[in-house]
Structure formats: C-alpha cells, structure tokens
Coordinates of C-alpha atoms in Angstrom, one line a residue:
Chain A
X1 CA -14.6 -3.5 -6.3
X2 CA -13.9 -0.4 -5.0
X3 CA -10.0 -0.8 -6.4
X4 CA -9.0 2.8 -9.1
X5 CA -7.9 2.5 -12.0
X6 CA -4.4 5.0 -13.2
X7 CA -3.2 5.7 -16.4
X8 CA -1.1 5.4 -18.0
X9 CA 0.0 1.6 -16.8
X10 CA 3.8 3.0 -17.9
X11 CA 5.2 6.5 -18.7
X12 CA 8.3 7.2 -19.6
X13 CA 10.2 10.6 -19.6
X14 CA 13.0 12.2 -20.1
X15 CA 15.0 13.7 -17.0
X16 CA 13.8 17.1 -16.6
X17 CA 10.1 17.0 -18.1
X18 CA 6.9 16.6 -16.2
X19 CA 4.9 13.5 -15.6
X20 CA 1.5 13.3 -14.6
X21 CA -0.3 10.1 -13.4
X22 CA -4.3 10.0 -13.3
X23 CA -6.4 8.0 -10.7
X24 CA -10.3 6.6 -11.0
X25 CA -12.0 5.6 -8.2
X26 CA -15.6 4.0 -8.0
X27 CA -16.9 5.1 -4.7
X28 CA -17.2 8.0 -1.7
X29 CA -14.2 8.4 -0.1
X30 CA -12.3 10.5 3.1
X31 CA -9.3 10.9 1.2
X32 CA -7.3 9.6 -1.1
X33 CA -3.5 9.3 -1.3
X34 CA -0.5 8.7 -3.7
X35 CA 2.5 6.7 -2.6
X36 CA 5.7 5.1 -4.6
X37 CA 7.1 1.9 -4.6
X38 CA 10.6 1.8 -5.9
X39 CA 11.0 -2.2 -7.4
X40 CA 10.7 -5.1 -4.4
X41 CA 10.2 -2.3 -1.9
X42 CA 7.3 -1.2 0.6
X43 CA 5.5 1.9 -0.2
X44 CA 6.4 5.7 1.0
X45 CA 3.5 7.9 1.4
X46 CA 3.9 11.2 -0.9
X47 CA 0.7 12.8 -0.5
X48 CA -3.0 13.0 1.1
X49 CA -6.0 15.3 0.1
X50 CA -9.1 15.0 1.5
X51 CA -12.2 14.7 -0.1
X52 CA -13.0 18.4 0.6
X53 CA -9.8 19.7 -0.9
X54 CA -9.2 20.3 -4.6
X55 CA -5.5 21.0 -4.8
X56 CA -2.6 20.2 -2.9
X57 CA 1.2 20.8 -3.0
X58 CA 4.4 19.4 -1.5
X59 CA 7.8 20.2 -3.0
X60 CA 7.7 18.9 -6.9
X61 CA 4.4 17.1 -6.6
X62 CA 0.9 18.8 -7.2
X63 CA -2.0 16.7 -6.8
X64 CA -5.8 17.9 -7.8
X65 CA -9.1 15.9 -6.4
X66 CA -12.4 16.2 -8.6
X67 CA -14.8 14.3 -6.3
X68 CA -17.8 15.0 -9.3
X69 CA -15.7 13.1 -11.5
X70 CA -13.9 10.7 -8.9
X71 CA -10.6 11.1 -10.4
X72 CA -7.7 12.9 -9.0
X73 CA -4.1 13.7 -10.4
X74 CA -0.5 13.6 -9.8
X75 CA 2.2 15.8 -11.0
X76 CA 5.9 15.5 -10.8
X77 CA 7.6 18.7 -12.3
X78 CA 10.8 18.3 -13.3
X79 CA 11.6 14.9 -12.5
X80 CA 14.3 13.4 -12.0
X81 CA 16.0 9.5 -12.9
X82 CA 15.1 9.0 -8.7
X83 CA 11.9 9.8 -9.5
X84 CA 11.8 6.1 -11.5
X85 CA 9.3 4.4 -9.2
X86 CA 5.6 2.9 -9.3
X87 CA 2.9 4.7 -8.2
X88 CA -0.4 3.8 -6.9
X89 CA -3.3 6.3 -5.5
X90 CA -5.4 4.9 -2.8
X91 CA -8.7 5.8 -1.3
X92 CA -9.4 5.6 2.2
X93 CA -12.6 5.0 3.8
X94 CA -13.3 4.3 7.4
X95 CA -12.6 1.5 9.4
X96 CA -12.4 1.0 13.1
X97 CA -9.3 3.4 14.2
X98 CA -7.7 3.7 11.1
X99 CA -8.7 4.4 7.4
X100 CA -9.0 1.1 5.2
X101 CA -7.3 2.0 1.7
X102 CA -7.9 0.2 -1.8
X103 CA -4.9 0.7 -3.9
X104 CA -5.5 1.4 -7.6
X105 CA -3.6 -0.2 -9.9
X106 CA -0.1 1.7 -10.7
X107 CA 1.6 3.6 -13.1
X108 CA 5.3 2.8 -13.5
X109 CA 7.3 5.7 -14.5
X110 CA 10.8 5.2 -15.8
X111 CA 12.8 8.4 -15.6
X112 CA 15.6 8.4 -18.1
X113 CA 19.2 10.8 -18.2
Chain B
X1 CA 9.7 9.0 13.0
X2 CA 6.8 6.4 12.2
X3 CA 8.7 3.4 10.7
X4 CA 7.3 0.1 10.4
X5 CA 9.8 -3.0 10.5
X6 CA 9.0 -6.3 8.9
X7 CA 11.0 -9.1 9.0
X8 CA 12.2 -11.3 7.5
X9 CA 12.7 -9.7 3.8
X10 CA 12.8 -12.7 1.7
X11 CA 11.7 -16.5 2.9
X12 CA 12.0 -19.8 1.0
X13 CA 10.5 -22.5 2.3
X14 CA 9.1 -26.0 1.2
X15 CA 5.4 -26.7 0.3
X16 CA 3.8 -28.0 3.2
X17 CA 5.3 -25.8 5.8
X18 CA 4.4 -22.5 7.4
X19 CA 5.8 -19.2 7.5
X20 CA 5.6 -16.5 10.1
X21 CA 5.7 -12.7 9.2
X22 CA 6.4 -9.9 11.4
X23 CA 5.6 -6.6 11.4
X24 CA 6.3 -4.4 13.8
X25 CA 5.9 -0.3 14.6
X26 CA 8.9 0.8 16.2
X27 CA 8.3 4.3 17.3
X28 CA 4.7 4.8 17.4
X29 CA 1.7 2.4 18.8
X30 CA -0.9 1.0 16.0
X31 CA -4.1 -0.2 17.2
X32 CA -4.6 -1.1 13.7
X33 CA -2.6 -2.8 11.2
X34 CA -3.1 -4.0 7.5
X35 CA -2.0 -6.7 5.4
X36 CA -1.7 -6.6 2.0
X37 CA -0.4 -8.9 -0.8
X38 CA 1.2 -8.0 -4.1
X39 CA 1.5 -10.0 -7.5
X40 CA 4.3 -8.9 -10.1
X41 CA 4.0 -5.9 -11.4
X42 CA 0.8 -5.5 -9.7
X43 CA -1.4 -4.2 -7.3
X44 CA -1.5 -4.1 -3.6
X45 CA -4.4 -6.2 -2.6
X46 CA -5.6 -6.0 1.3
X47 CA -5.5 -9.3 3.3
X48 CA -6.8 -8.1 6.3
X49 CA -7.1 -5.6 8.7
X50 CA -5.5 -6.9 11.9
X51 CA -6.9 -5.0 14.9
X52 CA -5.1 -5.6 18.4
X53 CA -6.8 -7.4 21.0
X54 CA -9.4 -8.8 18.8
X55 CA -10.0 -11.1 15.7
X56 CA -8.4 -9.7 12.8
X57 CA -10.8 -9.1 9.7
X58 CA -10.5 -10.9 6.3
X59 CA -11.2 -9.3 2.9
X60 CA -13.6 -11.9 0.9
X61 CA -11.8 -14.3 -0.3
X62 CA -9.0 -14.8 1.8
X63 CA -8.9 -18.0 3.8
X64 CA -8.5 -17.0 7.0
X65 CA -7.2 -20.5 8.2
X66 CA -4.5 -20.3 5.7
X67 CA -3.3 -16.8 6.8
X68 CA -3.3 -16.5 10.2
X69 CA -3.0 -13.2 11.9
X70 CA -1.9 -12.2 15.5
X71 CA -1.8 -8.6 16.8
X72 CA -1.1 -9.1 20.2
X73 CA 0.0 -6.0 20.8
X74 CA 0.0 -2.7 19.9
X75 CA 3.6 -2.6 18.5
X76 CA 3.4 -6.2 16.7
X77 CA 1.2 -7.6 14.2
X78 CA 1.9 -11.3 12.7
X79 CA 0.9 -13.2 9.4
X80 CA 1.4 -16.5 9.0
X81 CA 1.1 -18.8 6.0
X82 CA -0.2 -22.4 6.8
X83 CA 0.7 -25.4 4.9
X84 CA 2.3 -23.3 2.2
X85 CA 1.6 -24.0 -1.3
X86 CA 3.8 -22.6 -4.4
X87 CA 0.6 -20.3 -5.5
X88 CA 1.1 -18.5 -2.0
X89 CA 4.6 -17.3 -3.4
X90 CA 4.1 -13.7 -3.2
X91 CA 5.1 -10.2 -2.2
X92 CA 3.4 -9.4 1.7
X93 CA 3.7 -5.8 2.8
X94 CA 2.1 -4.7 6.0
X95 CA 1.2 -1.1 7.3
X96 CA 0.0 0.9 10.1
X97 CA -0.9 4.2 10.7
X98 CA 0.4 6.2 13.2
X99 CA -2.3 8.8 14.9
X100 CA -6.4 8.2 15.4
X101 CA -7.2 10.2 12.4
X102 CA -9.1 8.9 9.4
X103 CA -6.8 11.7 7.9
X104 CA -3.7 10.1 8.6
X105 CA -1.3 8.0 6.0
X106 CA -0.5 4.6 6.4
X107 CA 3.3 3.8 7.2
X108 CA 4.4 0.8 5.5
X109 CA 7.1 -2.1 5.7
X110 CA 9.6 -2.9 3.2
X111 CA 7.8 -6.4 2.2
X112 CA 8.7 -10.1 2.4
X113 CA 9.0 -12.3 -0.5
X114 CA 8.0 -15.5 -0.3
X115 CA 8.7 -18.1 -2.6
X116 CA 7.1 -21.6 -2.0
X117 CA 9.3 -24.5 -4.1

C-alpha cells in the first residue's frame, strides 16, 4: 500500500504556538499535498509541492518535501482555535487526466484558547 | 471558483435498499472524478476513479456490483450503494480536479453519511 503514514495521530496546542505535522510515503510520487478536514466535513486543499520542490509557503503554513527520505512536513505558525481540524497529506501519481491521490492517515490537531 | 456539490449530506435507509449519491462540479468540467470512503476517525480510502464516458475503475477490493458508478457527464458523477448492508454505513466523499494538470489539487464535496439500520 502506497497509503503515508503522519505523526503525530493527535497534537494539541495552545492558541498562538506552532504545530507541525510529518508525512511518510512509500513510493515515487508527482506531488504530494496537505488538506484539512474540519469534523463530518469534505476536505479543503491547503497546499501542493511537487516532487522537484523542497519548500513551499502560503500565508501561515510552510511545507518542506525530502524526496531521499519520502517524508515531507507541515507547519502552521501561530495557530489559531480555527486552525482545530484533521489533516491528511496525499501523494499523487498519475492516472488518466487527473492525479490519483492516497491519503495518509491524519493528524488531528486541537487548537485550544 | 471550483466547487464540487454532493448531495444528499446524510441518508438513512433500510438494509436491503439502495442509495444513490451525487456529486456534481458546478463551475468547472471534470473528466475525472474520485470516490472515496472514510471510517471514523480515519482515513480517506479511494473507491474508484470514475472517468466520464467510460467504465469507472475500482480499487482492489471494492465490489464493483455493490457500488455502482455513473459519470455520464462531465459535470456529474454518481455512486450508488446496492442492497445496502449496515457494514456499508459510512462517510463517502467525492472529488474532482479542475484543470488537465497532474499538478493540479483535487476539489472535494462536503460528504454523505450513510447509516444502514
């Protein structure tokens, strides 16, 4: 199974300190992405890097890709209690028009005041 | 822009009777579409890959008489859940991606929960 594997399963912060979520994956990928579930919801897309890219950057978030490891990294600086969500990397590989993703397994992070 | 509509949100039904998921792309065409279930407090796990036009493709494992799939166009892909059993309850979440790109993020709906009694 190609599905990655995060930890930590759960974090929990206090408002205003950083979390960061790490993500293992088995095989090549073309990129691989980080999205958020908030509880009984669908997923949003945060953030893709592709497999070429080592660092990437969108508002609070920083993500880092280390394809000689297959791991990659999320960071949320200075989070905030609506930053309390699930979240799950994914790789994507290939398939017909679109890229197929395998969703690794989560880590919930609870965000307190 | 790039929002993906499923309906309904939540289903009950009775064991024995089938349910029909939509999922739809409202602003943007999506040749391809994907299907994916979720446990509690778990995973997403891909269904299948519904591809418009043709004969959707199933992950191993998944019965693909039990989960029918329909993408008969390239704003609406279907699932739906034969002969329901209470181990199909479930969360289903489908997604698309808007653009041609192997680059490009997937755009997901807000899930339907099915509980089988």
């Amino acid at each position: 199974s190609q599905q990655g594997e995060e930890d930590p399963q759960a974090l929990s912060i206090q408002e205003g300190e950083n979390a960061t979520m790490n993500c293992s994956y088995k095989t090549s990928i073309n990129n691989l992405q980080w999205y958020r579930q908030n509880s009984g919801r669908g997923l949003v897309h945060l953030i893709l890097i592709r497999s070429n890219e080592r660092e990437k950057h969108s508002g609070r978030l920083r993500v880092t890709l280390d394809t000689s490891k297959k791991s990659s990294s999320l960071l949320i600086t200075a989070s905030r209690a609506a930053d309390t969500a699930s979240y799950f990397c994914a790789t994507g590989v290939p398939t017909g028009t679109a890229s197929k993703l395998t969703f690794g397994t989560g880590t919930r992070l609870q965000v307190t005041l | 822009g790039a929002v993906v509509s499923q309906h309904p949100s939540w289903v009950i039904c009775k064991s024995g009777t089938s349910v029909k998921i939509e999922c739809r792309s409202l602003d943007f065409q999506a040749t391809t579409m994907f299907w994916y279930r979720q446990f509690p407090k778990q995973s997403l796990m891909l269904m299948a890959t519904s591809n418009e036009g043709s004969k959707a493709t199933y992950e191993q494992g998944v019965e693909k008489d039990k989960f029918l799939i329909n993408h008969a166009s390239l704003t609406l892909s279907t699932l739906t859940v034969t002969s329901a059993h209470p181990e199909d309850s479930s969360f289903y979440i489908c997604s698309a991606e808007q653009g041609s790109s192997y680059n490009s993020p997937l755009h997901f709906g807000n899930g339907t929960r099915l509980t089988v009694t």
